[in-house]
Short mmCIF file of C-alpha atoms in Angstrom, two decimals:
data_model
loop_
_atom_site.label_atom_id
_atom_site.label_comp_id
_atom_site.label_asym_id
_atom_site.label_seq_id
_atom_site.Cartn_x
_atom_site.Cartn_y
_atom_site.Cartn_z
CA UNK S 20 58.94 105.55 40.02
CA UNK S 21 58.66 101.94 39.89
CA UNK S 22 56.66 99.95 42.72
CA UNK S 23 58.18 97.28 43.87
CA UNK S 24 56.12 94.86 42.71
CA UNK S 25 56.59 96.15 39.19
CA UNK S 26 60.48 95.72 40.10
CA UNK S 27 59.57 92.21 40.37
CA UNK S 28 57.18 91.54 37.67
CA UNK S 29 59.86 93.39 35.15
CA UNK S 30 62.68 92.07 36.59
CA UNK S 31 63.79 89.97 33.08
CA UNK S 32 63.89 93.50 31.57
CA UNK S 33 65.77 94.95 34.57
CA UNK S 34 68.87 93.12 34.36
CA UNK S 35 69.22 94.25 30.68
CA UNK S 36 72.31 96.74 30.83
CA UNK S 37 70.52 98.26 27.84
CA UNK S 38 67.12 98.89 29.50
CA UNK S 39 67.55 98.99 33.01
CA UNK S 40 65.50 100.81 35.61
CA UNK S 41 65.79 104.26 33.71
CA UNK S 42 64.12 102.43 30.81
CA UNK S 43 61.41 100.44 32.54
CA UNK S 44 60.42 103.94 33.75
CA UNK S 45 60.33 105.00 30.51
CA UNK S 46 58.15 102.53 29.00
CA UNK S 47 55.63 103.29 32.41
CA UNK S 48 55.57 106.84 31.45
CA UNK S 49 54.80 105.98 27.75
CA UNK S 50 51.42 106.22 25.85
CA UNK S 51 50.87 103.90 22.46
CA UNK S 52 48.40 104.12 20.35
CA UNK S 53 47.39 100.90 18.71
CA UNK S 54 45.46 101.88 15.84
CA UNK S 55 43.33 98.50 14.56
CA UNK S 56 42.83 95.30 16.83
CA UNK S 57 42.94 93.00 14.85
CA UNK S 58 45.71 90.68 13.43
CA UNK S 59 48.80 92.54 14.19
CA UNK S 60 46.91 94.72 16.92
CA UNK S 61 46.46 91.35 19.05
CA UNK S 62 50.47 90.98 19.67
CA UNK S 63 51.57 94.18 19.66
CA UNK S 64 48.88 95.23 22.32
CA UNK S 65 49.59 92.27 24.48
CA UNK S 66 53.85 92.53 24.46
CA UNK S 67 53.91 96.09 25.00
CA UNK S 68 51.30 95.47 27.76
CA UNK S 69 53.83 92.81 29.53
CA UNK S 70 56.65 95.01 28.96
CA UNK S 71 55.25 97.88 31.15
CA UNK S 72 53.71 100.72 28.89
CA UNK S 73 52.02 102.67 31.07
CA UNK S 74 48.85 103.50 28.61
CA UNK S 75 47.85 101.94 25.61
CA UNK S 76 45.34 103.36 23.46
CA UNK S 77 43.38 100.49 21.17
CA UNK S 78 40.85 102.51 18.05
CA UNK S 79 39.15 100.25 16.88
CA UNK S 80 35.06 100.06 15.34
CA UNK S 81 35.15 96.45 14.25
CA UNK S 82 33.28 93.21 15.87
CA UNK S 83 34.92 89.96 16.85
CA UNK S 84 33.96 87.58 13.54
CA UNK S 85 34.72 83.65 13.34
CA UNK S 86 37.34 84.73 10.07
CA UNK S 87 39.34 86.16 12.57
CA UNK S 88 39.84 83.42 14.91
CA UNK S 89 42.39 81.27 12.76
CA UNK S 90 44.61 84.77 13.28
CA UNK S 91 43.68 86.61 16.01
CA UNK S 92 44.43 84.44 18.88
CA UNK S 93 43.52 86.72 22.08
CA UNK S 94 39.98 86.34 20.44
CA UNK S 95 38.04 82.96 21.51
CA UNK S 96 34.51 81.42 19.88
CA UNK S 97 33.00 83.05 22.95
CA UNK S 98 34.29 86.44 22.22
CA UNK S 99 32.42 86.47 18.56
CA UNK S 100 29.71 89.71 18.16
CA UNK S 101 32.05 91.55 20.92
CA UNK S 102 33.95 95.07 20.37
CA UNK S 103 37.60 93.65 19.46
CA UNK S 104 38.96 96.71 21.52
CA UNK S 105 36.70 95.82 24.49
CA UNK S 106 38.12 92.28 24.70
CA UNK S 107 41.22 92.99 24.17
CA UNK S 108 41.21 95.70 26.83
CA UNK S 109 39.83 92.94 29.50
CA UNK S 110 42.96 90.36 28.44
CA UNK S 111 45.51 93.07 29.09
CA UNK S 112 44.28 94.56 32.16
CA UNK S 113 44.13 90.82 33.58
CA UNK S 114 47.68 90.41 32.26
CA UNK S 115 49.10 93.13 33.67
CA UNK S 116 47.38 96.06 35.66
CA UNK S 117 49.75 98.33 35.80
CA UNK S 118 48.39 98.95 31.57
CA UNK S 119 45.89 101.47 31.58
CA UNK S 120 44.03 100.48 28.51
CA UNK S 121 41.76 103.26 26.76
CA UNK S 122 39.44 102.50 23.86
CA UNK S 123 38.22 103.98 21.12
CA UNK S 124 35.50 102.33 19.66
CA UNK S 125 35.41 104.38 16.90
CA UNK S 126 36.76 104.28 12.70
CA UNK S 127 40.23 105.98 12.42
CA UNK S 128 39.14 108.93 9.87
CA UNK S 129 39.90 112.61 9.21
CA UNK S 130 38.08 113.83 12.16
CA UNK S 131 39.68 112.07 14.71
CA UNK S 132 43.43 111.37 13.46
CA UNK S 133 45.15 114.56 14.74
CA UNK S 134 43.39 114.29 17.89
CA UNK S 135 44.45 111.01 18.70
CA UNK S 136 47.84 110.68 17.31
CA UNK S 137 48.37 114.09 19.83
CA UNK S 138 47.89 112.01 22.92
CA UNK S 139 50.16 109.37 21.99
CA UNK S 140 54.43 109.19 22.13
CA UNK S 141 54.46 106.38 19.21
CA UNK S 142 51.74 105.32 17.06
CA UNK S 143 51.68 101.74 15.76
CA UNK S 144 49.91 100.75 12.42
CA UNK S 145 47.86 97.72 12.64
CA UNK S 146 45.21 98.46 9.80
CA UNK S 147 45.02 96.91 6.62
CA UNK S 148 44.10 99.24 4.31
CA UNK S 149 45.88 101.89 1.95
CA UNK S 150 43.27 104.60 3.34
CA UNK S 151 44.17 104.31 6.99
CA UNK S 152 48.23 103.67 6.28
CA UNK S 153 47.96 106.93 4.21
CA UNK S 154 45.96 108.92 6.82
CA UNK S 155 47.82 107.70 9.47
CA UNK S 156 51.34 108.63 7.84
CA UNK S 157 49.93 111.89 7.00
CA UNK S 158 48.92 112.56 10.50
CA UNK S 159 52.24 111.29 12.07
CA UNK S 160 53.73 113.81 10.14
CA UNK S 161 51.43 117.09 10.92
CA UNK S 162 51.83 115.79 14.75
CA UNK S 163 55.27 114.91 14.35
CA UNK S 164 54.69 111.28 16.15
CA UNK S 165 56.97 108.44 15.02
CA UNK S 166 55.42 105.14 13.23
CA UNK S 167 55.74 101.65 13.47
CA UNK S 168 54.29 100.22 10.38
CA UNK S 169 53.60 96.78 9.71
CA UNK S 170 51.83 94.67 6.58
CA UNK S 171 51.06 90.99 5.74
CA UNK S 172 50.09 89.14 2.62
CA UNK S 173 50.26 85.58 2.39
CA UNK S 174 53.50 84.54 3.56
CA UNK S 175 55.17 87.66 2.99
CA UNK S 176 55.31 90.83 5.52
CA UNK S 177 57.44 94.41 5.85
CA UNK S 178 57.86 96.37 8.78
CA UNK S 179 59.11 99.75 9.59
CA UNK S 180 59.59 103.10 11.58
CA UNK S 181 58.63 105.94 10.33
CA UNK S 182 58.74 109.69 10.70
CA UNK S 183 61.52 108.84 13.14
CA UNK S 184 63.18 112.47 14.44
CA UNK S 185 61.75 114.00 11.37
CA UNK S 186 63.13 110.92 9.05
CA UNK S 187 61.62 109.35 6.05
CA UNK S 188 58.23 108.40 6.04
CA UNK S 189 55.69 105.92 4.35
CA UNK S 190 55.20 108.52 1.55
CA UNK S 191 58.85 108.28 0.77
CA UNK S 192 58.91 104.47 -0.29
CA UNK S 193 55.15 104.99 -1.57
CA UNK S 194 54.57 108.03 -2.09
CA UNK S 195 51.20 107.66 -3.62
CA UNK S 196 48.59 104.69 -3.18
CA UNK S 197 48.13 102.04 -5.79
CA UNK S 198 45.95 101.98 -8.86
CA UNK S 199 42.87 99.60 -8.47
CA UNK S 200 44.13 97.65 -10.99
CA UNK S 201 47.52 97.38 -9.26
CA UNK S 202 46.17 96.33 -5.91
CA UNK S 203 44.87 92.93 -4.99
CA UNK S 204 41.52 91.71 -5.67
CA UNK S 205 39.39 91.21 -2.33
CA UNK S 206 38.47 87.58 -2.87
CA UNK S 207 42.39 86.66 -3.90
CA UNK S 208 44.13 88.27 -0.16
CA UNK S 209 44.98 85.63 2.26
CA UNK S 210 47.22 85.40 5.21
CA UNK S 211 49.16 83.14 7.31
CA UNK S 212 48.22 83.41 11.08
CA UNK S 213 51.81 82.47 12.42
CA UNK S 214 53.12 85.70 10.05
CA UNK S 215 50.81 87.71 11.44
CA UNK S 216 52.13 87.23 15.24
CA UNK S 217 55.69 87.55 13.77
CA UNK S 218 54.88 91.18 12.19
CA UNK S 219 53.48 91.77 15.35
CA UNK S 220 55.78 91.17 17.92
CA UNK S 221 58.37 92.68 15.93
CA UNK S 222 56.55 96.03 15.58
CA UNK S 223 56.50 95.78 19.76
CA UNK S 224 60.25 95.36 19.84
CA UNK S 225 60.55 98.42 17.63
CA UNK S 226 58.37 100.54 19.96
CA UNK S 227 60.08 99.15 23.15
CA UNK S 228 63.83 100.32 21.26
CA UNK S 229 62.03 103.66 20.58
CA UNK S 230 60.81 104.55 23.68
CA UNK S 231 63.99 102.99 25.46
CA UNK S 232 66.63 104.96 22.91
CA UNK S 233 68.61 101.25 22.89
CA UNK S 234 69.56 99.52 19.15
CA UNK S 235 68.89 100.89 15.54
CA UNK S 236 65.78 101.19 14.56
CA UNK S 237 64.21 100.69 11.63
CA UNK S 238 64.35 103.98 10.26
CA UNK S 239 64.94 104.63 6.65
CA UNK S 240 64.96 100.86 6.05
CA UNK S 241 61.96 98.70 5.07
CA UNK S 242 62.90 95.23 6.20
CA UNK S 243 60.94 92.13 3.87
CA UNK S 244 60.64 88.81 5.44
CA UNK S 245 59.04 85.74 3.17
CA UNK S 246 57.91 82.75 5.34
CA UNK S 247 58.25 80.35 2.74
CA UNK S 248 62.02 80.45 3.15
CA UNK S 249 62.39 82.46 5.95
CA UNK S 250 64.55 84.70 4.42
CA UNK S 251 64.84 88.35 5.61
CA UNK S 252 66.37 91.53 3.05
CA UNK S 253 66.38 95.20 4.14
CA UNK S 254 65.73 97.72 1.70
CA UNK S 255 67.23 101.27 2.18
CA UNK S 256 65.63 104.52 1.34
CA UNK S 257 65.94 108.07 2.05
CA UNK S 258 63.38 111.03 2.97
CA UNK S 259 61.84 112.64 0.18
CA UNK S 260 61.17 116.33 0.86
CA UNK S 261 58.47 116.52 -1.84
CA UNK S 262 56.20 114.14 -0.14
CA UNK S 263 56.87 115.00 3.35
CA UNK S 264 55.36 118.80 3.25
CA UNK S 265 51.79 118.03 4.83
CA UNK S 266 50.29 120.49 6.54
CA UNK S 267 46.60 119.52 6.39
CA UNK S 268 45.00 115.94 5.89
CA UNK S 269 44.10 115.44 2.69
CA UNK S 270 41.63 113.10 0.82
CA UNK S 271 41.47 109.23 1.68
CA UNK S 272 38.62 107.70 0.08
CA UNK S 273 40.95 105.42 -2.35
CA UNK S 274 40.70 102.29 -0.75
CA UNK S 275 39.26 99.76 -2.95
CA UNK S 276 38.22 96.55 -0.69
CA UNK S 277 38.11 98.21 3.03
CA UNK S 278 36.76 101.77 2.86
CA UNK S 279 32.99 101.03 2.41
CA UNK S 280 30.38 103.59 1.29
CA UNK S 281 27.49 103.34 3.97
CA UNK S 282 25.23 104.81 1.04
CA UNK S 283 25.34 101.25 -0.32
CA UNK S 284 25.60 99.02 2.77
CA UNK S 285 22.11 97.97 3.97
CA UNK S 286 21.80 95.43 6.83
CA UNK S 287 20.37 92.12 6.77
CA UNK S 288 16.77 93.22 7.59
CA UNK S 289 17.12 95.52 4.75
CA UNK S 290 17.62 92.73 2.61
CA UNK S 291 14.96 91.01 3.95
CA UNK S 292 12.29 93.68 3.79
CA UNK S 293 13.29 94.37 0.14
CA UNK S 294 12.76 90.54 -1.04
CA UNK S 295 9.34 90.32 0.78
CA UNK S 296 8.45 93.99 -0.62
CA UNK S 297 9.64 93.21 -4.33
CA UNK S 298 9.72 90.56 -6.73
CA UNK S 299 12.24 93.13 -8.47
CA UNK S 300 15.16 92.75 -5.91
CA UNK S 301 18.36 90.45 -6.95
CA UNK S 302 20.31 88.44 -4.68
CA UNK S 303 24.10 87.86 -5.62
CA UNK S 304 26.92 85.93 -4.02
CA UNK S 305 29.94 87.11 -5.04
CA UNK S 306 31.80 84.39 -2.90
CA UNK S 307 34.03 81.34 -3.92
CA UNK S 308 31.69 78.22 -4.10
CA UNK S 309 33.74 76.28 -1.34
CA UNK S 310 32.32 79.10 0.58
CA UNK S 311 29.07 78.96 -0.72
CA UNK S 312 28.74 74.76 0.33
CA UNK S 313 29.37 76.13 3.50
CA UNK S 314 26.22 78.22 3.81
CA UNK S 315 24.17 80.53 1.60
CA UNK S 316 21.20 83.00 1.44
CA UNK S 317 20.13 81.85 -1.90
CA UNK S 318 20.33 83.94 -5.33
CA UNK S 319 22.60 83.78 -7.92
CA UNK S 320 26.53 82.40 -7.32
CA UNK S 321 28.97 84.33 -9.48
CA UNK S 322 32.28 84.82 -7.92
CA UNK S 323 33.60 88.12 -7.76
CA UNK S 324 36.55 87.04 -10.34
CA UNK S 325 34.49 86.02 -12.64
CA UNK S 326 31.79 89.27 -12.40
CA UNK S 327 32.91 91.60 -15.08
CA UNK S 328 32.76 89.07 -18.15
CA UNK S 329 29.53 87.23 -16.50
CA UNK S 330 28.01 90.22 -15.87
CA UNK S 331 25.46 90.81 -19.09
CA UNK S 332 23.94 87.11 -17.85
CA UNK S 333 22.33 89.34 -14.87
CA UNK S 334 18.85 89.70 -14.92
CA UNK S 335 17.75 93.06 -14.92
CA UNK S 336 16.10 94.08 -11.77
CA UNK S 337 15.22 97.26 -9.66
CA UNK S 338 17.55 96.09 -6.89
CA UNK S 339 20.71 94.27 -6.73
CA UNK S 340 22.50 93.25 -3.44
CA UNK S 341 25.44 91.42 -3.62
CA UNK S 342 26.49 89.63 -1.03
CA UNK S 343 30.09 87.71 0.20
CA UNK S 344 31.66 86.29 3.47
CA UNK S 345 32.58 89.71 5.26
CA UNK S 346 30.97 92.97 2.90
CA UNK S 347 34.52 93.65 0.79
CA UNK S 348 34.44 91.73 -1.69
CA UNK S 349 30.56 92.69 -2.08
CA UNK S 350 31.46 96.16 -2.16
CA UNK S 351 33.94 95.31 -4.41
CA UNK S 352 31.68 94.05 -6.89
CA UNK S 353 29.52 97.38 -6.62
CA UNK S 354 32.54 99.02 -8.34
CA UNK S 355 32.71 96.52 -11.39
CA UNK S 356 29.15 96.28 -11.41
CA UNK S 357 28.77 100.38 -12.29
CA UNK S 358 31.68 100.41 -14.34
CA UNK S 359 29.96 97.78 -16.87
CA UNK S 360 26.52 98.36 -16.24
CA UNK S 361 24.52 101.64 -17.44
CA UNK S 362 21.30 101.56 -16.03
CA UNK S 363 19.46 102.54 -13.40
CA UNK S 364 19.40 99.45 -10.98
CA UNK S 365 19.74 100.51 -7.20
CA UNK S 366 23.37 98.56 -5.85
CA UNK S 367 23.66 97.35 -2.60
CA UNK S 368 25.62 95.03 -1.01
CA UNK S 369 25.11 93.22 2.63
CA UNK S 370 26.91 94.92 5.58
CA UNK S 371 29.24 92.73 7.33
CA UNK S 372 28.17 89.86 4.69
CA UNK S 373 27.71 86.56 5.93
CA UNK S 374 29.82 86.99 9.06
CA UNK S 375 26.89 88.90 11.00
CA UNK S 376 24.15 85.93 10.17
#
């Protein structure tokens, strides 16, 4: 039952013949989960928090960095070195109290997936990685939870539901994830903030349809919108029994620029203990070099494009750490770094990168 001050504050959705009282009721009786709080996190969190979901689960392990400011706009400057799920937990309970907000301030992985997705009557995607969209289509389907998927490059986004009443699912349009040298390079992804509410906001009107039963979802259809023209195309496609049999979660570690081996991450003390302990310990920033006028930490400069052919001009040392504006691309260069080099040099690269200085 509705109280009558949420009869008041949800009036605007009220009057709509399609929503109603019976639907406002349903959205108070829902539970989300909002897996990443990031760029696409932000909006969807904070509509479906105005529109009356009753509980709203945020997972999230990630700190509020500068980088995500010209994006993430329920993030301020004073909010940088804070939980992103935290924050964003104290903007929607002041926005609207009738939200329960739970967080999870944990990574989405293996252990926890089935477990959360259970609780939940619609899971939105707000990650952007291929290991989490994988997992988290996997898990949709063992829990049989629907999916609002969303993705942004540049100017360019997709969005859509999946796993809908046992309908097609992100396997079905991808059914596997993309070769390394098919996916992006780290240092060459970029996005457009404004895009990045617009995915957003449309992956809460999708979730508000769901939980309402009102319009056609998305289901079965991935729709493309480019912001340099603004022009929107839909692109059927159908279920695909072959890659919709998942009874157990599988294996994820395939994401090249966000899944980060902690074997190889050291921390910033780390890096200073090893250059005051050894004169055999190699510093490299794998950055662009408008990045690198910013601010540095000294050692060599070789972006992470140009790596693999400038590789050879490496001194040979004990210990290399590479280092870049956020850890990815760093990582990144581990990878090319191995798969050139054969020798027995010790690879690290900076956790967090120059973000957490």
């Amino acid at each position: 039952m509705l109280t009558k001050e949420e009869y008041k504050r949800y009036d605007r959705h009220i009057r709509l013949k399609e929503i109603g009282v019976e639907g406002q009721e349903k959205l108070k009786n829902s539970t989300v989960l909002i897996i990443g709080a990031g760029g696409l996190g932000c909006p969807v969190s904070q509509y479906l928090a105005a529109a009356g979901i009753g509980h709203i689960i945020l997972v999230d392990h990630d700190m509020v960095s500068v980088s995500n400011l010209q994006r993430q706009i329920m993030f301020t400057t004073n909010d940088i070195g804070k939980p992103k799920a935290e924050v964003i937990k104290e903007r929607l309970s002041a926005m609207n109290p009738h939200c329960k907000v739970t967080t999870v301030l944990q990574q989405f992985n293996k252990e926890n997936a089935l477990e959360l997705i259970e609780k939940a009557d619609v899971v939105v995607d707000g990650t952007d990685n291929f290991s989490s969209r994988y997992l988290i289509n996997d898990a949709c389907i063992i829990q049989n939870k629907p999916l609002v998927s969303a993705s942004i490059q540049g100017f360019d986004g997709q969005l859509s539901v999946f796993n809908y009443n046992n309908g097609p699912t992100y396997r079905c349009i991808f059914p596997n994830p993309p070769s390394q040298e098919e996916a992006p390079n780290c240092n060459e992804i970029g996005v457009v903030g404004a895009m990045v509410g617009i995915l957003g906001t449309m992956q809460a009107t999708e979730v508000i349809k769901l939980i309402t039963g009102v319009g056609k979802l998305l289901s079965g259809q991935l729709l493309l919108i480019s912001g340099m023209d603004m022009s929107f195309q839909t692109l059927k496609f159908k279920k695909n029994p072959k890659v919709t049999n998942i009874s157990t979660l599988g294996d994820y570690n395939f994401d090249f620029c966000a899944t980060p081996d902690n074997n190889v991450e050291i921390s910033i003390y780390q890096v200073e203990e090893m250059l005051a302990d050894t004169s055999q310990t190699l510093l490299v920033d794998v950055r662009e070099e408008y990045e690198r006028d910013i601010d540095d930490i000294g050692g060599i400069h070789i972006p992470l494009a140009e790596l693999e052919e400038r590789i050879d001009k490496l001194p040979d040392h004990e210990n290399i750490i590479f280092y870049c504006q956020s850890g990815k691309r760093s990582r990144a260069a581990i990878d090319v770094y191995q798969s050139v080099k054969q020798n027995n040099a010790k690879v690290y690269s900076l956790k967090g990168g120059m973000e957490v200085l």
